[in-house]
Coordinates of C-alpha atoms in Angstrom, one line a residue:
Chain A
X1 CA 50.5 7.6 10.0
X2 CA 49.7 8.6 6.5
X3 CA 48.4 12.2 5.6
X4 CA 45.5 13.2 3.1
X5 CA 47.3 15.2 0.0
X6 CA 45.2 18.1 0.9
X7 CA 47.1 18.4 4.4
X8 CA 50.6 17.5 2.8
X9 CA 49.7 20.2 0.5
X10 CA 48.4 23.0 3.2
X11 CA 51.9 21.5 5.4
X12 CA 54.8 21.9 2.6
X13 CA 52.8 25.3 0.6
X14 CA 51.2 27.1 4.1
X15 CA 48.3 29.9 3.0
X16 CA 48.8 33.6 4.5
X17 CA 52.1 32.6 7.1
X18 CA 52.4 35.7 8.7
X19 CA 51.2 38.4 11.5
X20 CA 49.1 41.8 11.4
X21 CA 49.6 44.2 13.4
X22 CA 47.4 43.4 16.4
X23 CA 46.6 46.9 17.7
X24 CA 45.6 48.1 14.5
X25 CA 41.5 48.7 14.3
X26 CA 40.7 46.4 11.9
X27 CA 42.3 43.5 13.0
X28 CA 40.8 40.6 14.8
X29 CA 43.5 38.3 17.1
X30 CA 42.8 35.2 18.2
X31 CA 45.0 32.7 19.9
X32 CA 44.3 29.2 21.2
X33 CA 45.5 25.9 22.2
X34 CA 48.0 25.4 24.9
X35 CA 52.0 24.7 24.5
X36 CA 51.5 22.2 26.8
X37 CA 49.0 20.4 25.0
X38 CA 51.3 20.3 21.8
X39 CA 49.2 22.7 19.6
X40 CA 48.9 26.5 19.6
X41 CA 47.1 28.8 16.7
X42 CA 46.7 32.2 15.8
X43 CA 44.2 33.5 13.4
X44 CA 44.5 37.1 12.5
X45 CA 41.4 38.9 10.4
X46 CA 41.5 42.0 8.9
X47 CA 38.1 43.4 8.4
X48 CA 37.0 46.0 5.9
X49 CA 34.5 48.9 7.2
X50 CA 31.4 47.1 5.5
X51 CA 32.5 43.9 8.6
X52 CA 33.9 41.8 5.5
X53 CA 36.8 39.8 6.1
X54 CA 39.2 41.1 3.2
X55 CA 42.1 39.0 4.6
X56 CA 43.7 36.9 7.0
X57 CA 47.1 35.7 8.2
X58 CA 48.1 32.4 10.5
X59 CA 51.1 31.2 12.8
X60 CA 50.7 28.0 14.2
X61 CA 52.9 25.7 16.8
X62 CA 51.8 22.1 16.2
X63 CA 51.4 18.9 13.9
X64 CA 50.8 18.6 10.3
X65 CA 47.1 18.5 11.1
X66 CA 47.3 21.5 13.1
X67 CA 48.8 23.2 10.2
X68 CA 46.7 22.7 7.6
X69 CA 43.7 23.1 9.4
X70 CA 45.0 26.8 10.1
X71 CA 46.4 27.4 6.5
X72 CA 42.6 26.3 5.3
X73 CA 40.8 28.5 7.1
X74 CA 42.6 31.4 6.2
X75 CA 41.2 30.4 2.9
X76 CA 38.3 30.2 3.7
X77 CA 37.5 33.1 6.2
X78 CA 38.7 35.5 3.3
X79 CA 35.9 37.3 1.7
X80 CA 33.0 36.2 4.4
X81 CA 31.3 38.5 6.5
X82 CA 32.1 37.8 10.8
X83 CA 29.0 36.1 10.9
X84 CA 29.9 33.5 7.9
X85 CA 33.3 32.7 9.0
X86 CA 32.1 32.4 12.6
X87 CA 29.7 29.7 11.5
X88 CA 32.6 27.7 9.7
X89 CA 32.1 24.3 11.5
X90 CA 34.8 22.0 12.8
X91 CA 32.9 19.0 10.8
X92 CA 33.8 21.2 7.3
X93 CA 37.2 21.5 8.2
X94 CA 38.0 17.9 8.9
X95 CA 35.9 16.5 5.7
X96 CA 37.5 18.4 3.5
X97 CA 40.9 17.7 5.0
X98 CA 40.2 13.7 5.3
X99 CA 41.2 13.9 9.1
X100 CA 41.8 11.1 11.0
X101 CA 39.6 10.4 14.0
X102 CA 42.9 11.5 16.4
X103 CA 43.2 14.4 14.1
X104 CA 39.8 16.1 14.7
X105 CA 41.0 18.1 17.8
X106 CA 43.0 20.1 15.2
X107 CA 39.5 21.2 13.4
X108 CA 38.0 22.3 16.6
X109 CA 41.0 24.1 17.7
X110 CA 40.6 26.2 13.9
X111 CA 37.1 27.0 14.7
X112 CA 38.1 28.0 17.9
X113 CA 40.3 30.5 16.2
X114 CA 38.3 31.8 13.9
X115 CA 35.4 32.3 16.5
X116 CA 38.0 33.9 18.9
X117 CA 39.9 36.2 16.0
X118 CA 35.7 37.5 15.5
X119 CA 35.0 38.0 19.1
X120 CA 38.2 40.0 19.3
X121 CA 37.6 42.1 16.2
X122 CA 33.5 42.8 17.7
X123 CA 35.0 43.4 21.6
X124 CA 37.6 46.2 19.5
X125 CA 34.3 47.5 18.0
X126 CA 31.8 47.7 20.5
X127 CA 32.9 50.8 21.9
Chain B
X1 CA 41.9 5.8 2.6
X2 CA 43.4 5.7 -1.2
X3 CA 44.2 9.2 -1.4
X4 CA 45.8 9.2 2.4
X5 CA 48.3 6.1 1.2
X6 CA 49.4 7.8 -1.8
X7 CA 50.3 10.9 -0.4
X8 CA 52.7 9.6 2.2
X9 CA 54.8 8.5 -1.5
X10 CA 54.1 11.5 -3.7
X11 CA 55.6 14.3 -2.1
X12 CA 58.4 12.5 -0.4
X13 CA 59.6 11.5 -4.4
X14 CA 59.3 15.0 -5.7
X15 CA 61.2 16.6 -3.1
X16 CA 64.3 14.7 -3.6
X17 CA 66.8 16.5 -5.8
X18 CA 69.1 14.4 -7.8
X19 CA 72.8 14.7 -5.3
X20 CA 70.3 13.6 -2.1
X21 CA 69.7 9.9 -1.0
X22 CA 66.4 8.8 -2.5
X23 CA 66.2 6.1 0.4
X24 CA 65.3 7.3 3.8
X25 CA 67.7 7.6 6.3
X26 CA 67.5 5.3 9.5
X27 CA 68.2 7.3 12.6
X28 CA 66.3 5.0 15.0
X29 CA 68.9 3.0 16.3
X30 CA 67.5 2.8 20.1
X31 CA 64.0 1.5 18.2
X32 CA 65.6 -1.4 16.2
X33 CA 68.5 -2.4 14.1
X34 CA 68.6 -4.1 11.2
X35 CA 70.2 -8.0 11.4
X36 CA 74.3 -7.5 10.7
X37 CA 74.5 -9.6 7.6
X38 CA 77.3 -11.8 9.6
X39 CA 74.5 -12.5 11.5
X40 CA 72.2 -13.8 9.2
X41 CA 75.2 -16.3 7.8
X42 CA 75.6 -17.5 10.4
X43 CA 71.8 -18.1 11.0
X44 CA 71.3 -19.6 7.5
X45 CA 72.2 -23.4 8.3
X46 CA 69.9 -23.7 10.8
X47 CA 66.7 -23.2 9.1
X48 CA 66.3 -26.0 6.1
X49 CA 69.8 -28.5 6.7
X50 CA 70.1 -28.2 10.5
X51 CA 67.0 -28.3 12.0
X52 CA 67.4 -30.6 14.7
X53 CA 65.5 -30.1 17.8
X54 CA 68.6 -28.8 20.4
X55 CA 66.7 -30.8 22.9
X56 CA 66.5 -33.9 21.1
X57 CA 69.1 -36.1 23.4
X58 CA 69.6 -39.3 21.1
X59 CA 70.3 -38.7 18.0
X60 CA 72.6 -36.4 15.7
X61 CA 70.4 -34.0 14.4
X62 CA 69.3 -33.3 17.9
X63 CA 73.3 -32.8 18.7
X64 CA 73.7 -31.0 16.0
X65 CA 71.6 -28.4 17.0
X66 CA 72.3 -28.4 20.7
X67 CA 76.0 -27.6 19.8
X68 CA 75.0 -24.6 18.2
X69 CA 73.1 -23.2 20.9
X70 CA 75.6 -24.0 23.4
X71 CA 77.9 -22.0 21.6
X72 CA 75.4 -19.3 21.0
X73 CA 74.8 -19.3 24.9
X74 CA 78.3 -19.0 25.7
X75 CA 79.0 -16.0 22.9
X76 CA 76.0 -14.6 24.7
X77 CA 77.6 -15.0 28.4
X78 CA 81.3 -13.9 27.2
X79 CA 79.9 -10.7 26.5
X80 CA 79.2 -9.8 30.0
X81 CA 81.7 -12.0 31.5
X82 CA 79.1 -14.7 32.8
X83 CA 79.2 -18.2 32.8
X84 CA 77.4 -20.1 29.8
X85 CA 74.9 -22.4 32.5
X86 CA 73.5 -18.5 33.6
X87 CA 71.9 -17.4 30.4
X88 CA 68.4 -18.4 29.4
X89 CA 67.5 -17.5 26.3
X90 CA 63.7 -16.1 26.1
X91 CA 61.8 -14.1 23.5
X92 CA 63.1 -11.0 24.1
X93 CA 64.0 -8.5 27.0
X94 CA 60.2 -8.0 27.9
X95 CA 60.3 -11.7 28.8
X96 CA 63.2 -11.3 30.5
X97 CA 62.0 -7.9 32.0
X98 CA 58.6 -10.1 33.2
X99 CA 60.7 -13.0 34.3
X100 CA 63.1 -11.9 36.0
X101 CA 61.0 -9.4 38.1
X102 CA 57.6 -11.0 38.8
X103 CA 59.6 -14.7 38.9
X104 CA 62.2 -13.6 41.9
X105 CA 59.2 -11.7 43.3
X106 CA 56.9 -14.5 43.8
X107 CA 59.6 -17.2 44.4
X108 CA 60.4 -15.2 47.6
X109 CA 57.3 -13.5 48.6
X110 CA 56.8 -15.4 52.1
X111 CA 60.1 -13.4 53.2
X112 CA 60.0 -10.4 51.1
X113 CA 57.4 -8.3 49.4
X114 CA 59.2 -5.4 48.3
X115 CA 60.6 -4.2 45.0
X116 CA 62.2 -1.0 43.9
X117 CA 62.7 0.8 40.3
X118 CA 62.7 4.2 38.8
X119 CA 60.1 5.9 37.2
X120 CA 62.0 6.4 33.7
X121 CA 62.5 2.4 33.0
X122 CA 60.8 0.8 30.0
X123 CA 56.7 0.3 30.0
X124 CA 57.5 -3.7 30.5
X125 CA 59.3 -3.5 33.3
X126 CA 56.4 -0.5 34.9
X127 CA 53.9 -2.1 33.5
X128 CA 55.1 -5.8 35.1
X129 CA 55.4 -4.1 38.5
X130 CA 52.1 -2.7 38.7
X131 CA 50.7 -6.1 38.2
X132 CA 52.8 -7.3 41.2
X133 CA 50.9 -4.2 42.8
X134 CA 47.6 -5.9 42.4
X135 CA 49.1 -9.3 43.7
X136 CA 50.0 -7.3 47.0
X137 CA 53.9 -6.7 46.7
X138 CA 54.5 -3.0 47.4
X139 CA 56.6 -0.9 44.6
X140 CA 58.7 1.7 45.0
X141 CA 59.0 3.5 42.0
X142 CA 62.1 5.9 42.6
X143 CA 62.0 9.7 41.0
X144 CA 65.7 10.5 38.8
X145 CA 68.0 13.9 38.7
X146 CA 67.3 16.4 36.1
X147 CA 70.0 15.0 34.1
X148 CA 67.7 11.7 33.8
X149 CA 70.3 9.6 36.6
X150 CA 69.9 7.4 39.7
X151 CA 70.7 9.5 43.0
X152 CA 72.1 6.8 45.1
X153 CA 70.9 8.0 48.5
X154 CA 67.5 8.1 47.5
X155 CA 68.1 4.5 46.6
X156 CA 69.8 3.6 49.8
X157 CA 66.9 5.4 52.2
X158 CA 64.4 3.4 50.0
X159 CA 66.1 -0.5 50.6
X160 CA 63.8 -1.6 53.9
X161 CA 64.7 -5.0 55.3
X162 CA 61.7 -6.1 53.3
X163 CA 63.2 -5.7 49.7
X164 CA 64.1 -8.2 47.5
X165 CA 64.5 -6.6 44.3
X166 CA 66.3 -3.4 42.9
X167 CA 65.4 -3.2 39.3
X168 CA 67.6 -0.1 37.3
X169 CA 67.9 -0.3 33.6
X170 CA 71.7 0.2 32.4
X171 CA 70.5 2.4 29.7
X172 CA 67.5 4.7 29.0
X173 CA 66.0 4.1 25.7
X174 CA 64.4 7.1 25.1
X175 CA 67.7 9.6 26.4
X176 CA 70.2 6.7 26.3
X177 CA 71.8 7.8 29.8
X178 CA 73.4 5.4 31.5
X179 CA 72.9 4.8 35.2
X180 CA 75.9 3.9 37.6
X181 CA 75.0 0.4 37.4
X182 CA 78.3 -0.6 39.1
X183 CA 77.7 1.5 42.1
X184 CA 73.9 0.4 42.4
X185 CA 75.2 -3.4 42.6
X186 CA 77.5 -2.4 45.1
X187 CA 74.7 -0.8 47.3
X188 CA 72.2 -4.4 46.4
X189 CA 75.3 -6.8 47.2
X190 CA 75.8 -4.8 50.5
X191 CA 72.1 -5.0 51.9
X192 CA 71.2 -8.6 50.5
X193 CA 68.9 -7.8 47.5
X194 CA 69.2 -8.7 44.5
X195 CA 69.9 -6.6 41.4
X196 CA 68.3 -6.9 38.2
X197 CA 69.2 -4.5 35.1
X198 CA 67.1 -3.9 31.7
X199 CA 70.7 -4.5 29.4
X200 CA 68.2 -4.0 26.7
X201 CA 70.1 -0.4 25.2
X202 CA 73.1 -1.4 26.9
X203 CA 74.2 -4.8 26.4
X204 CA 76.6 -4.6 23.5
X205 CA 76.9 -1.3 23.2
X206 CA 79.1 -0.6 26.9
X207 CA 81.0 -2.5 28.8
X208 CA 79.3 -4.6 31.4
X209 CA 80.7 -7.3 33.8
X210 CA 78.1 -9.0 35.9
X211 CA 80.8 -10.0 38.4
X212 CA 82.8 -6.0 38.7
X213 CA 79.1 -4.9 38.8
X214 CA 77.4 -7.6 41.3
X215 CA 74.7 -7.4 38.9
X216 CA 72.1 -10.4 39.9
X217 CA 69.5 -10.6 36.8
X218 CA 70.3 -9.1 33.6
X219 CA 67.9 -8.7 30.4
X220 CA 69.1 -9.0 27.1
X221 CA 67.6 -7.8 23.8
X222 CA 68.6 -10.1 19.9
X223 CA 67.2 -7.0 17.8
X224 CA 69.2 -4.0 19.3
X225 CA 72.6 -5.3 18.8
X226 CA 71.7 -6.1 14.5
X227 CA 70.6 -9.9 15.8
X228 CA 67.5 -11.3 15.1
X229 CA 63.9 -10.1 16.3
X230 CA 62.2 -12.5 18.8
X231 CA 65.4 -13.6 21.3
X232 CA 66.5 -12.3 23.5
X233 CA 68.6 -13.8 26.9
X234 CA 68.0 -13.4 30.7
X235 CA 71.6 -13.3 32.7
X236 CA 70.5 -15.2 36.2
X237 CA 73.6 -15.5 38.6
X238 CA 74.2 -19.0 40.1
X239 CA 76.4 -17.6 43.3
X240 CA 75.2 -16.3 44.9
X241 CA 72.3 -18.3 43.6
X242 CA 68.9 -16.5 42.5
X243 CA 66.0 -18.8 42.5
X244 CA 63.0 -17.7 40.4
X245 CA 58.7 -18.7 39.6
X246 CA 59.2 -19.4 35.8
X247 CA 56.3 -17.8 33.6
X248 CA 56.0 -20.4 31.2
X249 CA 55.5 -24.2 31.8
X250 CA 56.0 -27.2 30.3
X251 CA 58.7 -29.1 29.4
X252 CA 61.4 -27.8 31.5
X253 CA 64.2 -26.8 29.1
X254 CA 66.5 -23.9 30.3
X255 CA 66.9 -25.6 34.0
X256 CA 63.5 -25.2 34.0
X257 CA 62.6 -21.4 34.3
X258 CA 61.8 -21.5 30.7
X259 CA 59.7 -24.5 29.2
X260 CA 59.8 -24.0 24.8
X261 CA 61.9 -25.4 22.5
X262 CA 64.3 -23.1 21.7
X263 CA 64.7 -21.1 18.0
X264 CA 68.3 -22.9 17.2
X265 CA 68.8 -20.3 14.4
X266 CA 67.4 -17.2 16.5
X267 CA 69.8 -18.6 19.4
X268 CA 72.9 -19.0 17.1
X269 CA 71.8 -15.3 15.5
X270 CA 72.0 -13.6 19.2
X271 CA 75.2 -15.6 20.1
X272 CA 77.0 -14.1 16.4
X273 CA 75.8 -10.8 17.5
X274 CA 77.5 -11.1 20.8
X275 CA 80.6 -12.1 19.3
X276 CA 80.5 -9.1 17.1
X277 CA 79.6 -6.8 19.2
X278 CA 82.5 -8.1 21.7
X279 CA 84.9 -7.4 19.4
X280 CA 84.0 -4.1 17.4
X281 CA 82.3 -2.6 20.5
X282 CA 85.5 -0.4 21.3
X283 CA 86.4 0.8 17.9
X284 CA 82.2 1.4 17.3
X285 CA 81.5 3.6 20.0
X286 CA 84.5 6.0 19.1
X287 CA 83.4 6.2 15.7
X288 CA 79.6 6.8 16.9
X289 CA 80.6 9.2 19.3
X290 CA 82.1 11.4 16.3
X291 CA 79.4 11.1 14.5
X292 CA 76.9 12.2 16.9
X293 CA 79.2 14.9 18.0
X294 CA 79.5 16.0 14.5
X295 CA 76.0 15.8 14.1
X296 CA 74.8 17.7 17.8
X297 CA 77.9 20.7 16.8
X298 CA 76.2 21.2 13.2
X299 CA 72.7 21.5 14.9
X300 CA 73.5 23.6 17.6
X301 CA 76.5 26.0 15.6
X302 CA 72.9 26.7 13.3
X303 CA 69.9 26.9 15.6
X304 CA 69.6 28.8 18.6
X305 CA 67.5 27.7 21.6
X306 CA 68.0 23.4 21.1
X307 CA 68.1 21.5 24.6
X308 CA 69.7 18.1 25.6
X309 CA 67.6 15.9 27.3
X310 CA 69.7 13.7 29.9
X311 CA 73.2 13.8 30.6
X312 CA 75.8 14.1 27.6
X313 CA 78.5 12.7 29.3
X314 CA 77.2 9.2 30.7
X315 CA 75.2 8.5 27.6
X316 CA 75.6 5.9 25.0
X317 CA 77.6 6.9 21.6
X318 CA 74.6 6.1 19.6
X319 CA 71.8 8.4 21.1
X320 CA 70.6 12.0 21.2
X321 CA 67.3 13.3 22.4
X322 CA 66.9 17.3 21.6
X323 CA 63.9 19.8 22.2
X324 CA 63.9 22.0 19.5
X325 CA 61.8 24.9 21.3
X326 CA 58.7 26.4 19.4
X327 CA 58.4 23.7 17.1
X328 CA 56.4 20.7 18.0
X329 CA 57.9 17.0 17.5
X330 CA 54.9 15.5 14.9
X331 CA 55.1 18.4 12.9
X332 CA 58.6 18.9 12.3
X333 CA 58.9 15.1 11.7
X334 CA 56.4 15.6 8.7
X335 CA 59.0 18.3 7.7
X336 CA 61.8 15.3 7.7
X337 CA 59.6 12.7 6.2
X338 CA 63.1 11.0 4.6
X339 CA 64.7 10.8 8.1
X340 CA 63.4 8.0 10.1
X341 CA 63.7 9.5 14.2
X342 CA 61.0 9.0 16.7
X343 CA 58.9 12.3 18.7
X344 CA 58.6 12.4 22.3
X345 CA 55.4 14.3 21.2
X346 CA 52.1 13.5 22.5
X347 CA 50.9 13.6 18.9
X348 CA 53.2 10.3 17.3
X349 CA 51.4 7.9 20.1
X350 CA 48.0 6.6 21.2
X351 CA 48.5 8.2 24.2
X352 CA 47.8 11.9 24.8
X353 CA 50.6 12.7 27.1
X354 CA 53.9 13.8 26.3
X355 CA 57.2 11.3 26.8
X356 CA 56.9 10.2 30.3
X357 CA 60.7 9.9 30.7
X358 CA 60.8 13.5 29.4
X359 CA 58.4 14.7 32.4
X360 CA 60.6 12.5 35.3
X361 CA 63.6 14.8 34.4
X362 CA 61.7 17.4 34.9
X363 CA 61.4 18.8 31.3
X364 CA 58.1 21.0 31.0
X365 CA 55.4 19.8 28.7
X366 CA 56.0 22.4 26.0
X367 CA 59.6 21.4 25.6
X368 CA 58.6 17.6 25.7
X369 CA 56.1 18.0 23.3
X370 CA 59.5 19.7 20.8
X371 CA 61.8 16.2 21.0
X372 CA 63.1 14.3 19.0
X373 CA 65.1 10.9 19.6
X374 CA 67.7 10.1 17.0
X375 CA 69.7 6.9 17.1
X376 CA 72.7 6.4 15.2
X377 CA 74.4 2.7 14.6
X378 CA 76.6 0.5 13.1
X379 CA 75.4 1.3 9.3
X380 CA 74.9 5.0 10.1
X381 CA 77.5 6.8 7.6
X382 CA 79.0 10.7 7.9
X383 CA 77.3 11.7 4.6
X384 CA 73.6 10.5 6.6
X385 CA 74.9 12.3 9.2
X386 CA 75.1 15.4 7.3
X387 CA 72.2 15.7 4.8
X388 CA 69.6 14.6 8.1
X389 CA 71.2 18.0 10.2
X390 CA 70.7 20.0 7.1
X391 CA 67.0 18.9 6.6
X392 CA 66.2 19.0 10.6
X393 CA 67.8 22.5 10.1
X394 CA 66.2 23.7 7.3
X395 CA 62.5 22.2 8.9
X396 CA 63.0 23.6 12.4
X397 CA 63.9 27.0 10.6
X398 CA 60.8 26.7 8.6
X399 CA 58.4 26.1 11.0
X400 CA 59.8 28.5 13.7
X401 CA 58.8 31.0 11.1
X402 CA 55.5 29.8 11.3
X403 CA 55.4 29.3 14.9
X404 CA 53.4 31.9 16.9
X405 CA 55.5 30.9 20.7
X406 CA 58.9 31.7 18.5
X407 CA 57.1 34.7 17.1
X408 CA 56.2 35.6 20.8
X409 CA 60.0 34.6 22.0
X410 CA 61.5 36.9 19.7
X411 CA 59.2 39.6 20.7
X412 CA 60.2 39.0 24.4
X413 CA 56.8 37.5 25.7
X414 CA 57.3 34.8 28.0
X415 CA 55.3 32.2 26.9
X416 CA 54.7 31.0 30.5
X417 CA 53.1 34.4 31.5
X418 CA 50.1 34.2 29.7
X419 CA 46.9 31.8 30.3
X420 CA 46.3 29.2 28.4
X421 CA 43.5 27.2 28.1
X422 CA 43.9 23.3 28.2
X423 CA 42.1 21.8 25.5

């Protein structure tokens, strides 16, 4: 199966590879997908005072796809308030990629982060 | 679609730096192999100057060609120590697979309406008994060992006086174990059923003797021994005899259980890859079984945490199947895009599970979903050897780094502890 340039790009130059510190207060964690399934990400935000995401970091078990769906959205999530990047829709992600129709579990599972890394940062916050 | 065609080229080029192969590597030996170019001499004649029909009777072109195939059939027989009148060629070993199973099924279903095989054998031998399922012959589809092998009392408690068939394949293609095909004959002579294997990985690769082995049926593949695509051979014992329902009808060539005329140069192709194969086999594997060892040492002396799937010792020279843990199969072959292997990854097939031979041996999901099949063969060279552990090194190494279940690993989490959610 071929691969769009932009997700041979995101797969051989990754965006923001790396981990926060989980326990530290401004730092939203989410992790989804299943090993069993064949794809696993985590999304890490970290979130200024004003609730602006001022950066964001990604590890990510899974294909090409899986990959540079995450990588993307670390992109993208930088700079937006919770709200904003929690409306990012799967759609977006898989356009602007040129995903395959078999592919497009990949873009839901990146939403999935990003809506899970925000309800973990808010759930930290509520108190 | 432009962009997605180009990029497959692109980066693959700009990767390469000048002391690597700019070709890509073939490691995918079990998959297909490309014709031996003894073989295709020796098919050259037979297209444009002798074309004869072989079954033309009365005239010398006809002879001509018959000749050829005779001596094809009997390269093809010497192999496996049968006798030249019980080979019939077919299109390959799926029509040998379907032939040989459904055709002694139905020929002696008034008696006998039961049939045994194992769950890790080829989708065209599964697939051919679940239609005999819906024709009303009962299957038993038998479980393996973790180490992907036959247990031979589970095989012995499943023979019931209503058994006619035992179908084992001689070699897996996805782990390339090989099954005690000699005892399982023993077992099928004893209790008066006959014994067919899938030779496909095997034939021409080990050692086989229909006779030593009591094998009954025996299917043979053209393109997995550097023959042609498209033939292939069915072994079928005369004595004792097995009697079979051919598939397809008409004019009654190969003593009638397979009606066609047959491919005289695809025939002659097979029978020179036989002949090859017969006598390079011994010398081959030792030199295959170097290279892989070379090639499994360097993987595992440089990553931690690789597993074998199937057993190393009863395994053919030319195959190795490894989990590399953490890093999923589709993904890391991306990372390797100049080394052709194949994935045991849900990901690389239309279908969303993991290897199903994988699962029989009892390999969890995650780990299944990490494999990678690589095939080594005749052309396969030391230097290929080399660069393609250095690459699968360097892209396992990579994308562990990247990988939040090595991340977790290394942290001490067991992976297994927390809930996931199926998606």
């Amino acid at each position: 199966m071929a691969y769009s340039d932009k997700v041979v790009d995101h797969y051989e130059h990754p965006r923001n590879v790396g981990s926060f510190d989980k326990n530290e207060a401004g730092v939203g964690t989410g992790l989804v997908g299943a090993p069993a399934c064949g794809d696993v990400m985590k999304l890490q935000i970290k979130v200024s005072p004003e609730g602006i995401i001022e950066d964001a970091k990604f590890k990510t078990f899974g294909c090409g796809s899986a990959i540079a769906s995450s990588s993307l959205v670390t992109e993208w999530v930088k700079g937006k308030s919770l709200d904003e990047a929690a409306s990012i829709k799967n759609t977006e992600i898989a356009q602007h990629l040129a995903l395959p129709p078999v592919k497009i579990h990949c873009s839901v599972l990146a939403e999935d982060a990003i809506k899970a890394a925000v309800a973990d940062y808010r759930k930290k916050h509520q108190a | 679609m432009n962009d997605m065609t180009m990029a497959v080229r692109k980066p693959a080029d700009s990767t390469v730096r000048s002391n690597e192969p700019r070709k890509p590597i073939y490691l995918d030996y079990q998959a297909t192999t490309p014709m031996d170019p003894r073989v295709l001499d020796a098919m050259m004649p037979y297209f444009i100057e002798k074309f004869g029909n072989p079954h033309s009777r009365n005239h010398p072109h006809g002879w001509e060609a018959e000749e050829a195939v005779e001596k094809a059939r009997k390269q093809v027989a010497e192999l496996i120590g049968a006798d030249e009148r019980e080979i019939v060629f077919t299109s390959g070993a799926t029509e040998s697979n379907n032939l040989a199973i459904a055709g002694v099924a139905r020929f002696y279903k008034d008696r006998k309406n039961h049939i045994i095989t194992v769950v890790t054998e080829h989708k065209c031998v599964l697939d051919t008994c679940r239609h005999l399922e819906q024709e009303g012959f009962e299957v038993t589809y038998l479980p393996v060992k973790p180490d992907g092998l036959l247990d031979l009392e589970v095989l012995k408690q499943a023979i019931t006086p209503k058994t006619v068939l035992v179908s084992v394949m001689a070699v897996n293609n996805e782990i390339g174990v090989i099954q005690p095909i000699k005892e399982i004959g023993k077992i099928c002579r004893e209790r008066g059923v006959f014994f067919h294997t899938d030779a496909a990985q095997a034939y021409g690769k080990i050692p086989l003797d229909v006779n030593e082995m009591n094998i009954d049926l025996m299917s043979i593949s053209g393109h997995k021994i550097y023959g042609p695509k498209g033939i292939g051979a069915l072994f079928v014992r005369r004595k004792p005899r097995v009697r079979m329902i051919a598939l397809i009808h008409g004019g009654g060539q190969e003593r009638g259980f397979r009606s066609g005329t047959l491919p005289t140069p695809l025939c002659v192709g097979l029978g020179e890859a036989a002949a090859i194969a017969k006598r390079e086999m011994a010398q081959e594997a030792e030199r295959l079984t170097k290279l892989r060892d070379r090639f499994y040492e360097s993987i595992k002396a440089r990553l931690p945490e690789v597993y074998l799937n199937g057993d190393l010792g009863n395994r053919i020279p030319g195959n190795l199947n490894i989990s590399f843990a953490y890093v999923e199969g589709e993904g890391l072959m991306m990372g390797i895009k100049d080394l052709s292997v194949s994935s045991g990854s849900a990901c690389t097939s239309a279908s969303l599970e993991p290897s199903y031979v994988l699962r029989a041996l009892g390999v969890e999901e995650d780990l299944a979903h990490t494999s990678l099949r690589i095939g080594f063969g005749r052309f396969t060279t030391e230097s290929e050897v080399d660069y393609a552990a250095d690459r699968i090194v360097e892209a396992v190494q990579k994308l562990r780094a990247m990988s939040p279940l090595w991340e977790m690993a290394q942290d001490g989490i067991d992976i297994k502890s927390i809930k996931w959610a199926a998606h």
